[in-house]
Amino acid sequence: EGVDNASMYSQPDEIWQVVKAFNEVPNSMFTIAAAFGNCHGVYKVGNVKLAPEILGNAQKYIKEKMNSKEDKPVNFVFHGGSGSEKKAIEEALGNGVIKMNIDTDIQWAAWDGVRKFEAEKHDYLQSQIGNPEGEDKP
């Protein structure tokens, strides 16, 4: 309580300062991982308050600063996307996200596959794998 949560989110001018600095690099191509309530890991639904409109507001601000013809002059990265709600993902994509990090979801998918395989083949996996059956079995 008593904490200004606005400082936890990227502000349009902060993003603009990064864009301006990166644009000084010849032939620069970059993405920006702005903070819009995203965080690494998976949290109980409702505990993370995504605000993808922050990205849209930044796009408008930077478009004006750059006098750009593009509506989305910035390519954003969505860090900590695992477990996010579909509506928030769609809004983030609509506001210029071109890459989404979902490592926690991928780790779970890989582990879940291994876990199911082990459960199905549990008895077989208790001995050396690949050994022949029959009289040559060790």
Tab-separated table of N, CA and C in Angstrom:
chain	number	residue	atom	x	y	z
A	1	GLU	N	0.822	-1.178	0.000
A	1	GLU	CA	0.000	0.000	0.000
A	1	GLU	C	0.871	1.249	0.000
A	2	GLY	N	0.351	2.300	-0.574
A	2	GLY	CA	1.077	3.548	-0.608
A	2	GLY	C	2.192	3.598	-1.635
A	3	VAL	N	2.256	2.591	-2.522
A	3	VAL	CA	3.300	2.536	-3.542
A	3	VAL	C	2.706	2.987	-4.867
A	4	ASP	N	3.427	3.836	-5.573
A	4	ASP	CA	2.986	4.280	-6.892
A	4	ASP	C	3.371	3.217	-7.910
A	5	ASN	N	2.402	2.388	-8.294
A	5	ASN	CA	2.675	1.294	-9.223
A	5	ASN	C	3.007	1.774	-10.631
A	6	ALA	N	2.721	3.026	-10.942
A	6	ALA	CA	3.013	3.544	-12.280
A	6	ALA	C	4.494	3.426	-12.602
A	7	SER	N	5.339	3.508	-11.585
A	7	SER	CA	6.781	3.426	-11.836
A	7	SER	C	7.220	2.011	-12.204
A	8	MET	N	6.318	1.031	-12.055
A	8	MET	CA	6.636	-0.348	-12.426
A	8	MET	C	6.395	-0.597	-13.918
A	9	TYR	N	5.781	0.359	-14.578
A	9	TYR	CA	5.452	0.231	-15.996
A	9	TYR	C	6.299	1.202	-16.808
A	10	SER	N	6.685	0.775	-18.009
A	10	SER	CA	7.434	1.668	-18.895
A	10	SER	C	6.546	2.832	-19.304
A	11	GLN	N	7.140	3.998	-19.331
A	11	GLN	CA	6.429	5.201	-19.755
A	11	GLN	C	6.811	5.511	-21.202
A	12	PRO	N	5.898	6.105	-21.978
A	12	PRO	CA	6.194	6.378	-23.389
A	12	PRO	C	7.509	7.124	-23.609
A	13	ASP	N	7.806	8.115	-22.764
A	13	ASP	CA	9.048	8.860	-22.977
A	13	ASP	C	10.280	8.010	-22.677
A	14	GLU	N	10.189	7.081	-21.726
A	14	GLU	CA	11.311	6.178	-21.449
A	14	GLU	C	11.586	5.290	-22.662
A	15	ILE	N	10.521	4.780	-23.254
A	15	ILE	CA	10.673	3.934	-24.446
A	15	ILE	C	11.231	4.767	-25.593
A	16	TRP	N	10.755	5.984	-25.730
A	16	TRP	CA	11.248	6.880	-26.777
A	16	TRP	C	12.748	7.130	-26.621
A	17	GLN	N	13.221	7.325	-25.401
A	17	GLN	CA	14.653	7.550	-25.171
A	17	GLN	C	15.479	6.359	-25.660
A	18	VAL	N	14.981	5.151	-25.440
A	18	VAL	CA	15.679	3.943	-25.905
A	18	VAL	C	15.662	3.883	-27.429
A	19	VAL	N	14.500	4.122	-28.022
A	19	VAL	CA	14.379	4.107	-29.488
A	19	VAL	C	15.334	5.123	-30.103
A	20	LYS	N	15.345	6.321	-29.552
A	20	LYS	CA	16.211	7.385	-30.069
A	20	LYS	C	17.681	6.964	-30.008
A	21	ALA	N	18.098	6.381	-28.901
A	21	ALA	CA	19.494	5.948	-28.750
A	21	ALA	C	19.828	4.822	-29.721
A	22	PHE	N	18.941	3.839	-29.842
A	22	PHE	CA	19.197	2.714	-30.752
A	22	PHE	C	19.187	3.150	-32.211
A	23	ASN	N	18.369	4.127	-32.536
A	23	ASN	CA	18.304	4.598	-33.921
A	23	ASN	C	19.593	5.281	-34.366
A	24	GLU	N	20.450	5.643	-33.428
A	24	GLU	CA	21.738	6.245	-33.780
A	24	GLU	C	22.727	5.208	-34.296
A	25	VAL	N	22.450	3.945	-34.056
A	25	VAL	CA	23.311	2.863	-34.538
A	25	VAL	C	23.001	2.642	-36.016
A	26	PRO	N	24.015	2.711	-36.894
A	26	PRO	CA	23.767	2.518	-38.326
A	26	PRO	C	23.112	1.156	-38.599
A	27	ASN	N	22.133	1.164	-39.488
A	27	ASN	CA	21.416	-0.054	-39.900
A	27	ASN	C	20.813	-0.811	-38.720
A	28	SER	N	20.408	-0.090	-37.707
A	28	SER	CA	19.915	-0.753	-36.494
A	28	SER	C	18.552	-1.404	-36.713
A	29	MET	N	18.433	-2.586	-36.166
A	29	MET	CA	17.166	-3.308	-36.085
A	29	MET	C	17.109	-3.833	-34.662
A	30	PHE	N	16.077	-3.512	-33.929
A	30	PHE	CA	16.031	-3.885	-32.526
A	30	PHE	C	14.592	-4.084	-32.067
A	31	THR	N	14.470	-4.748	-30.941
A	31	THR	CA	13.184	-4.895	-30.274
A	31	THR	C	13.342	-4.353	-28.858
A	32	ILE	N	12.234	-3.943	-28.288
A	32	ILE	CA	12.253	-3.383	-26.939
A	32	ILE	C	11.320	-4.201	-26.052
A	33	ALA	N	11.829	-4.582	-24.900
A	33	ALA	CA	11.028	-5.314	-23.913
A	33	ALA	C	10.548	-4.311	-22.865
A	34	ALA	N	9.477	-3.627	-23.197
A	34	ALA	CA	8.914	-2.641	-22.277
A	34	ALA	C	8.125	-3.350	-21.177
A	35	ALA	N	8.073	-2.732	-20.023
A	35	ALA	CA	7.321	-3.305	-18.901
A	35	ALA	C	5.875	-2.826	-18.972
A	36	PHE	N	4.960	-3.782	-19.119
A	36	PHE	CA	3.538	-3.441	-19.117
A	36	PHE	C	2.755	-4.378	-18.192
A	37	GLY	N	3.422	-4.759	-17.103
A	37	GLY	CA	2.802	-5.639	-16.118
A	37	GLY	C	3.233	-7.078	-16.265
A	38	ASN	N	4.043	-7.349	-17.274
A	38	ASN	CA	4.512	-8.715	-17.519
A	38	ASN	C	5.609	-9.075	-16.526
A	39	CYS	N	5.681	-10.347	-16.186
A	39	CYS	CA	6.726	-10.827	-15.286
A	39	CYS	C	6.997	-12.293	-15.587
A	40	HIS	N	8.209	-12.709	-15.287
A	40	HIS	CA	8.621	-14.076	-15.592
A	40	HIS	C	7.938	-15.062	-14.656
A	41	GLY	N	7.624	-16.233	-15.198
A	41	GLY	CA	6.962	-17.273	-14.420
A	41	GLY	C	5.470	-17.290	-14.698
A	42	VAL	N	4.779	-18.188	-14.035
A	42	VAL	CA	3.328	-18.299	-14.177
A	42	VAL	C	2.712	-17.981	-12.826
A	43	TYR	N	1.689	-17.158	-12.846
A	43	TYR	CA	1.043	-16.730	-11.621
A	43	TYR	C	-0.442	-17.050	-11.672
A	44	LYS	N	-1.059	-17.104	-10.511
A	44	LYS	CA	-2.494	-17.332	-10.414
A	44	LYS	C	-3.212	-16.261	-11.234
A	45	VAL	N	-4.242	-16.688	-11.967
A	45	VAL	CA	-5.002	-15.747	-12.792
A	45	VAL	C	-5.489	-14.598	-11.908
A	46	GLY	N	-5.256	-13.388	-12.376
A	46	GLY	CA	-5.666	-12.203	-11.643
A	46	GLY	C	-4.549	-11.572	-10.828
A	47	ASN	N	-3.481	-12.312	-10.556
A	47	ASN	CA	-2.374	-11.754	-9.772
A	47	ASN	C	-1.471	-10.851	-10.598
A	48	VAL	N	-1.447	-11.061	-11.892
A	48	VAL	CA	-0.643	-10.227	-12.781
A	48	VAL	C	-1.603	-9.341	-13.571
A	49	LYS	N	-1.385	-8.049	-13.484
A	49	LYS	CA	-2.250	-7.088	-14.172
A	49	LYS	C	-1.523	-6.549	-15.397
A	50	LEU	N	-1.772	-7.195	-16.536
A	50	LEU	CA	-1.156	-6.724	-17.776
A	50	LEU	C	-1.866	-5.466	-18.254
A	51	ALA	N	-1.097	-4.562	-18.816
A	51	ALA	CA	-1.633	-3.319	-19.361
A	51	ALA	C	-1.044	-3.100	-20.754
A	52	PRO	N	-1.426	-3.963	-21.734
A	52	PRO	CA	-0.843	-3.842	-23.069
A	52	PRO	C	-1.168	-2.525	-23.766
A	53	GLU	N	-2.138	-1.793	-23.239
A	53	GLU	CA	-2.430	-0.477	-23.814
A	53	GLU	C	-1.235	0.459	-23.664
A	54	ILE	N	-0.361	0.180	-22.703
A	54	ILE	CA	0.871	0.969	-22.537
A	54	ILE	C	1.689	0.932	-23.821
A	55	LEU	N	1.732	-0.242	-24.463
A	55	LEU	CA	2.481	-0.377	-25.716
A	55	LEU	C	1.833	0.455	-26.817
A	56	GLY	N	0.505	0.429	-26.880
A	56	GLY	CA	-0.210	1.233	-27.877
A	56	GLY	C	0.016	2.720	-27.658
A	57	ASN	N	-0.024	3.154	-26.409
A	57	ASN	CA	0.230	4.567	-26.099
A	57	ASN	C	1.654	4.963	-26.482
A	58	ALA	N	2.595	4.067	-26.240
A	58	ALA	CA	3.989	4.343	-26.609
A	58	ALA	C	4.126	4.443	-28.124
A	59	GLN	N	3.439	3.573	-28.855
A	59	GLN	CA	3.497	3.624	-30.329
A	59	GLN	C	3.027	4.991	-30.828
A	60	LYS	N	1.909	5.471	-30.301
A	60	LYS	CA	1.379	6.783	-30.718
A	60	LYS	C	2.372	7.899	-30.384
A	61	TYR	N	2.916	7.855	-29.189
A	61	TYR	CA	3.862	8.870	-28.725
A	61	TYR	C	5.107	8.891	-29.610
A	62	ILE	N	5.648	7.712	-29.888
A	62	ILE	CA	6.886	7.616	-30.670
A	62	ILE	C	6.629	7.945	-32.133
A	63	LYS	N	5.477	7.545	-32.649
A	63	LYS	CA	5.113	7.904	-34.029
A	63	LYS	C	5.141	9.423	-34.184
A	64	GLU	N	4.568	10.112	-33.214
A	64	GLU	CA	4.542	11.574	-33.254
A	64	GLU	C	5.954	12.154	-33.129
A	65	LYS	N	6.746	11.627	-32.205
A	65	LYS	CA	8.110	12.128	-32.001
A	65	LYS	C	8.974	11.935	-33.246
A	66	MET	N	8.769	10.798	-33.935
A	66	MET	CA	9.571	10.480	-35.121
A	66	MET	C	8.978	11.077	-36.395
A	67	ASN	N	7.766	11.613	-36.278
A	67	ASN	CA	7.028	12.056	-37.460
A	67	ASN	C	6.953	10.907	-38.470
A	68	SER	N	6.630	9.724	-37.944
A	68	SER	CA	6.621	8.492	-38.733
A	68	SER	C	5.285	8.283	-39.435
A	69	LYS	N	5.345	7.662	-40.596
A	69	LYS	CA	4.123	7.277	-41.305
A	69	LYS	C	3.588	5.947	-40.772
A	70	GLU	N	4.465	5.189	-40.124
A	70	GLU	CA	4.075	3.887	-39.568
A	70	GLU	C	3.285	4.076	-38.274
A	71	ASP	N	2.197	3.321	-38.133
A	71	ASP	CA	1.421	3.378	-36.898
A	71	ASP	C	2.137	2.684	-35.745
A	72	LYS	N	2.983	1.716	-36.082
A	72	LYS	CA	3.723	0.971	-35.051
A	72	LYS	C	5.218	1.019	-35.376
A	73	PRO	N	5.869	2.122	-35.051
A	73	PRO	CA	7.290	2.255	-35.380
A	73	PRO	C	8.222	1.428	-34.489
A	74	VAL	N	7.687	0.831	-33.416
A	74	VAL	CA	8.513	0.074	-32.468
A	74	VAL	C	8.107	-1.393	-32.480
A	75	ASN	N	9.108	-2.270	-32.509
A	75	ASN	CA	8.881	-3.710	-32.364
A	75	ASN	C	9.102	-4.069	-30.900
A	76	PHE	N	8.066	-4.612	-30.277
A	76	PHE	CA	8.146	-4.966	-28.862
A	76	PHE	C	8.316	-6.465	-28.663
A	77	VAL	N	8.933	-6.806	-27.531
A	77	VAL	CA	9.051	-8.185	-27.055
A	77	VAL	C	8.181	-8.296	-25.805
A	78	PHE	N	7.421	-9.361	-25.737
A	78	PHE	CA	6.581	-9.647	-24.569
A	78	PHE	C	7.350	-10.626	-23.687
A	79	HIS	N	8.081	-10.101	-22.705
A	79	HIS	CA	8.794	-10.958	-21.752
A	79	HIS	C	7.790	-11.488	-20.744
A	80	GLY	N	8.017	-12.703	-20.283
A	80	GLY	CA	7.154	-13.271	-19.254
A	80	GLY	C	5.736	-13.500	-19.727
A	81	GLY	N	5.581	-14.069	-20.916
A	81	GLY	CA	4.247	-14.268	-21.474
A	81	GLY	C	3.541	-15.530	-21.027
A	82	SER	N	4.255	-16.457	-20.402
A	82	SER	CA	3.637	-17.726	-19.998
A	82	SER	C	2.434	-17.490	-19.093
A	83	GLY	N	1.361	-18.196	-19.387
A	83	GLY	CA	0.166	-18.126	-18.556
A	83	GLY	C	-0.695	-16.898	-18.780
A	84	SER	N	-0.329	-16.046	-19.728
A	84	SER	CA	-1.111	-14.836	-19.973
A	84	SER	C	-2.444	-15.174	-20.630
A	85	GLU	N	-3.421	-14.341	-20.370
A	85	GLU	CA	-4.746	-14.541	-20.944
A	85	GLU	C	-4.738	-14.164	-22.423
A	86	LYS	N	-5.538	-14.898	-23.193
A	86	LYS	CA	-5.582	-14.725	-24.648
A	86	LYS	C	-5.886	-13.277	-25.040
A	87	LYS	N	-6.831	-12.648	-24.362
A	87	LYS	CA	-7.213	-11.270	-24.702
A	87	LYS	C	-6.021	-10.314	-24.561
A	88	ALA	N	-5.251	-10.472	-23.490
A	88	ALA	CA	-4.084	-9.605	-23.273
A	88	ALA	C	-3.011	-9.866	-24.322
A	89	ILE	N	-2.841	-11.135	-24.705
A	89	ILE	CA	-1.868	-11.480	-25.746
A	89	ILE	C	-2.277	-10.837	-27.062
A	90	GLU	N	-3.547	-10.963	-27.405
A	90	GLU	CA	-4.035	-10.376	-28.661
A	90	GLU	C	-3.854	-8.863	-28.675
A	91	GLU	N	-4.136	-8.216	-27.550
A	91	GLU	CA	-3.964	-6.763	-27.485
A	91	GLU	C	-2.489	-6.378	-27.601
A	92	ALA	N	-1.622	-7.144	-26.951
A	92	ALA	CA	-0.184	-6.872	-27.043
A	92	ALA	C	0.293	-7.029	-28.483
A	93	LEU	N	-0.160	-8.087	-29.153
A	93	LEU	CA	0.204	-8.284	-30.563
A	93	LEU	C	-0.295	-7.122	-31.410
A	94	GLY	N	-1.497	-6.670	-31.133
A	94	GLY	CA	-2.064	-5.538	-31.863
A	94	GLY	C	-1.326	-4.240	-31.619
A	95	ASN	N	-0.583	-4.175	-30.525
A	95	ASN	CA	0.174	-2.965	-30.186
A	95	ASN	C	1.656	-3.070	-30.517
A	96	GLY	N	2.019	-4.059	-31.345
A	96	GLY	CA	3.387	-4.095	-31.858
A	96	GLY	C	4.300	-5.164	-31.301
A	97	VAL	N	3.777	-6.106	-30.511
A	97	VAL	CA	4.617	-7.207	-30.037
A	97	VAL	C	4.881	-8.146	-31.206
A	98	ILE	N	6.161	-8.426	-31.480
A	98	ILE	CA	6.508	-9.341	-32.575
A	98	ILE	C	7.190	-10.607	-32.057
A	99	LYS	N	7.488	-10.635	-30.760
A	99	LYS	CA	8.131	-11.806	-30.150
A	99	LYS	C	7.584	-11.944	-28.740
A	100	MET	N	7.235	-13.187	-28.401
A	100	MET	CA	6.692	-13.437	-27.063
A	100	MET	C	7.479	-14.553	-26.404
A	101	ASN	N	7.987	-14.301	-25.212
A	101	ASN	CA	8.745	-15.306	-24.475
A	101	ASN	C	7.798	-16.131	-23.606
A	102	ILE	N	7.835	-17.442	-23.825
A	102	ILE	CA	6.940	-18.355	-23.107
A	102	ILE	C	7.726	-19.545	-22.562
A	103	ASP	N	8.909	-19.287	-22.035
A	103	ASP	CA	9.792	-20.366	-21.597
A	103	ASP	C	9.154	-21.264	-20.544
A	104	THR	N	8.453	-20.691	-19.584
A	104	THR	CA	7.852	-21.513	-18.532
A	104	THR	C	6.840	-22.481	-19.128
A	105	ASP	N	6.022	-22.011	-20.068
A	105	ASP	CA	5.059	-22.899	-20.732
A	105	ASP	C	5.778	-23.997	-21.510
A	106	ILE	N	6.874	-23.643	-22.182
A	106	ILE	CA	7.623	-24.635	-22.965
A	106	ILE	C	8.278	-25.655	-22.036
A	107	GLN	N	8.840	-25.190	-20.929
A	107	GLN	CA	9.431	-26.128	-19.968
A	107	GLN	C	8.376	-27.112	-19.468
A	108	TRP	N	7.188	-26.614	-19.166
A	108	TRP	CA	6.128	-27.499	-18.682
A	108	TRP	C	5.732	-28.494	-19.763
A	109	ALA	N	5.574	-28.034	-20.992
A	109	ALA	CA	5.174	-28.933	-22.080
A	109	ALA	C	6.205	-30.043	-22.270
A	110	ALA	N	7.488	-29.694	-22.217
A	110	ALA	CA	8.544	-30.699	-22.370
A	110	ALA	C	8.523	-31.666	-21.187
A	111	TRP	N	8.465	-31.131	-19.980
A	111	TRP	CA	8.446	-31.975	-18.786
A	111	TRP	C	7.211	-32.864	-18.768
A	112	ASP	N	6.070	-32.326	-19.142
A	112	ASP	CA	4.836	-33.101	-19.118
A	112	ASP	C	4.926	-34.285	-20.077
A	113	GLY	N	5.545	-34.087	-21.233
A	113	GLY	CA	5.738	-35.184	-22.180
A	113	GLY	C	6.638	-36.268	-21.612
A	114	VAL	N	7.737	-35.865	-20.986
A	114	VAL	CA	8.657	-36.828	-20.367
A	114	VAL	C	7.945	-37.555	-19.226
A	115	ARG	N	7.211	-36.815	-18.421
A	115	ARG	CA	6.495	-37.393	-17.282
A	115	ARG	C	5.493	-38.449	-17.736
A	116	LYS	N	4.738	-38.146	-18.783
A	116	LYS	CA	3.750	-39.107	-19.301
A	116	LYS	C	4.436	-40.346	-19.879
A	117	PHE	N	5.541	-40.142	-20.598
A	117	PHE	CA	6.280	-41.277	-21.165
A	117	PHE	C	6.796	-42.176	-20.048
A	118	GLU	N	7.366	-41.562	-19.018
A	118	GLU	CA	7.900	-42.352	-17.899
A	118	GLU	C	6.785	-43.128	-17.205
A	119	ALA	N	5.642	-42.516	-17.019
A	119	ALA	CA	4.527	-43.206	-16.363
A	119	ALA	C	4.060	-44.401	-17.193
A	120	GLU	N	4.001	-44.201	-18.502
A	120	GLU	CA	3.551	-45.267	-19.406
A	120	GLU	C	4.564	-46.409	-19.480
A	121	LYS	N	5.849	-46.107	-19.448
A	121	LYS	CA	6.919	-47.101	-19.623
A	121	LYS	C	7.674	-47.371	-18.319
A	122	HIS	N	7.069	-47.059	-17.191
A	122	HIS	CA	7.762	-47.120	-15.904
A	122	HIS	C	8.496	-48.446	-15.680
A	123	ASP	N	7.815	-49.539	-15.824
A	123	ASP	CA	8.450	-50.832	-15.541
A	123	ASP	C	9.627	-51.091	-16.479
A	124	TYR	N	9.446	-50.805	-17.769
A	124	TYR	CA	10.506	-51.010	-18.756
A	124	TYR	C	11.729	-50.157	-18.432
A	125	LEU	N	11.497	-48.959	-17.940
A	125	LEU	CA	12.596	-48.031	-17.670
A	125	LEU	C	13.356	-48.348	-16.379
A	126	GLN	N	12.973	-49.381	-15.666
A	126	GLN	CA	13.660	-49.730	-14.424
A	126	GLN	C	14.907	-50.568	-14.663
A	127	SER	N	15.132	-50.974	-15.909
A	127	SER	CA	16.354	-51.716	-16.243
A	127	SER	C	17.081	-50.978	-17.352
A	128	GLN	N	18.228	-51.514	-17.764
A	128	GLN	CA	18.956	-50.879	-18.859
A	128	GLN	C	18.064	-50.869	-20.094
A	129	ILE	N	18.072	-49.776	-20.780
A	129	ILE	CA	17.203	-49.605	-21.941
A	129	ILE	C	17.912	-50.101	-23.193
A	130	GLY	N	17.167	-50.739	-24.068
A	130	GLY	CA	17.722	-51.187	-25.334
A	130	GLY	C	18.266	-52.596	-25.283
A	131	ASN	N	18.155	-53.251	-24.166
A	131	ASN	CA	18.632	-54.626	-24.050
A	131	ASN	C	17.652	-55.574	-24.727
A	132	PRO	N	18.162	-56.659	-25.252
A	132	PRO	CA	17.297	-57.610	-25.943
A	132	PRO	C	16.398	-58.356	-24.968
A	133	GLU	N	15.298	-58.826	-25.492
A	133	GLU	CA	14.416	-59.709	-24.734
A	133	GLU	C	14.865	-61.145	-24.985
A	134	GLY	N	14.334	-62.091	-24.259
A	134	GLY	CA	14.646	-63.497	-24.484
A	134	GLY	C	15.859	-63.946	-23.700
A	135	GLU	N	16.505	-65.046	-24.180
A	135	GLU	CA	17.600	-65.653	-23.411
A	135	GLU	C	18.846	-64.776	-23.342
A	136	ASP	N	18.982	-63.792	-24.252
A	136	ASP	CA	20.144	-62.899	-24.208
A	136	ASP	C	19.938	-61.713	-23.253
A	137	LYS	N	18.748	-61.622	-22.667
A	137	LYS	CA	18.460	-60.504	-21.764
A	137	LYS	C	19.360	-60.596	-20.533
A	138	PRO	N	20.038	-59.515	-20.166
A	138	PRO	CA	20.938	-59.551	-18.997
A	138	PRO	C	20.167	-59.738	-17.688
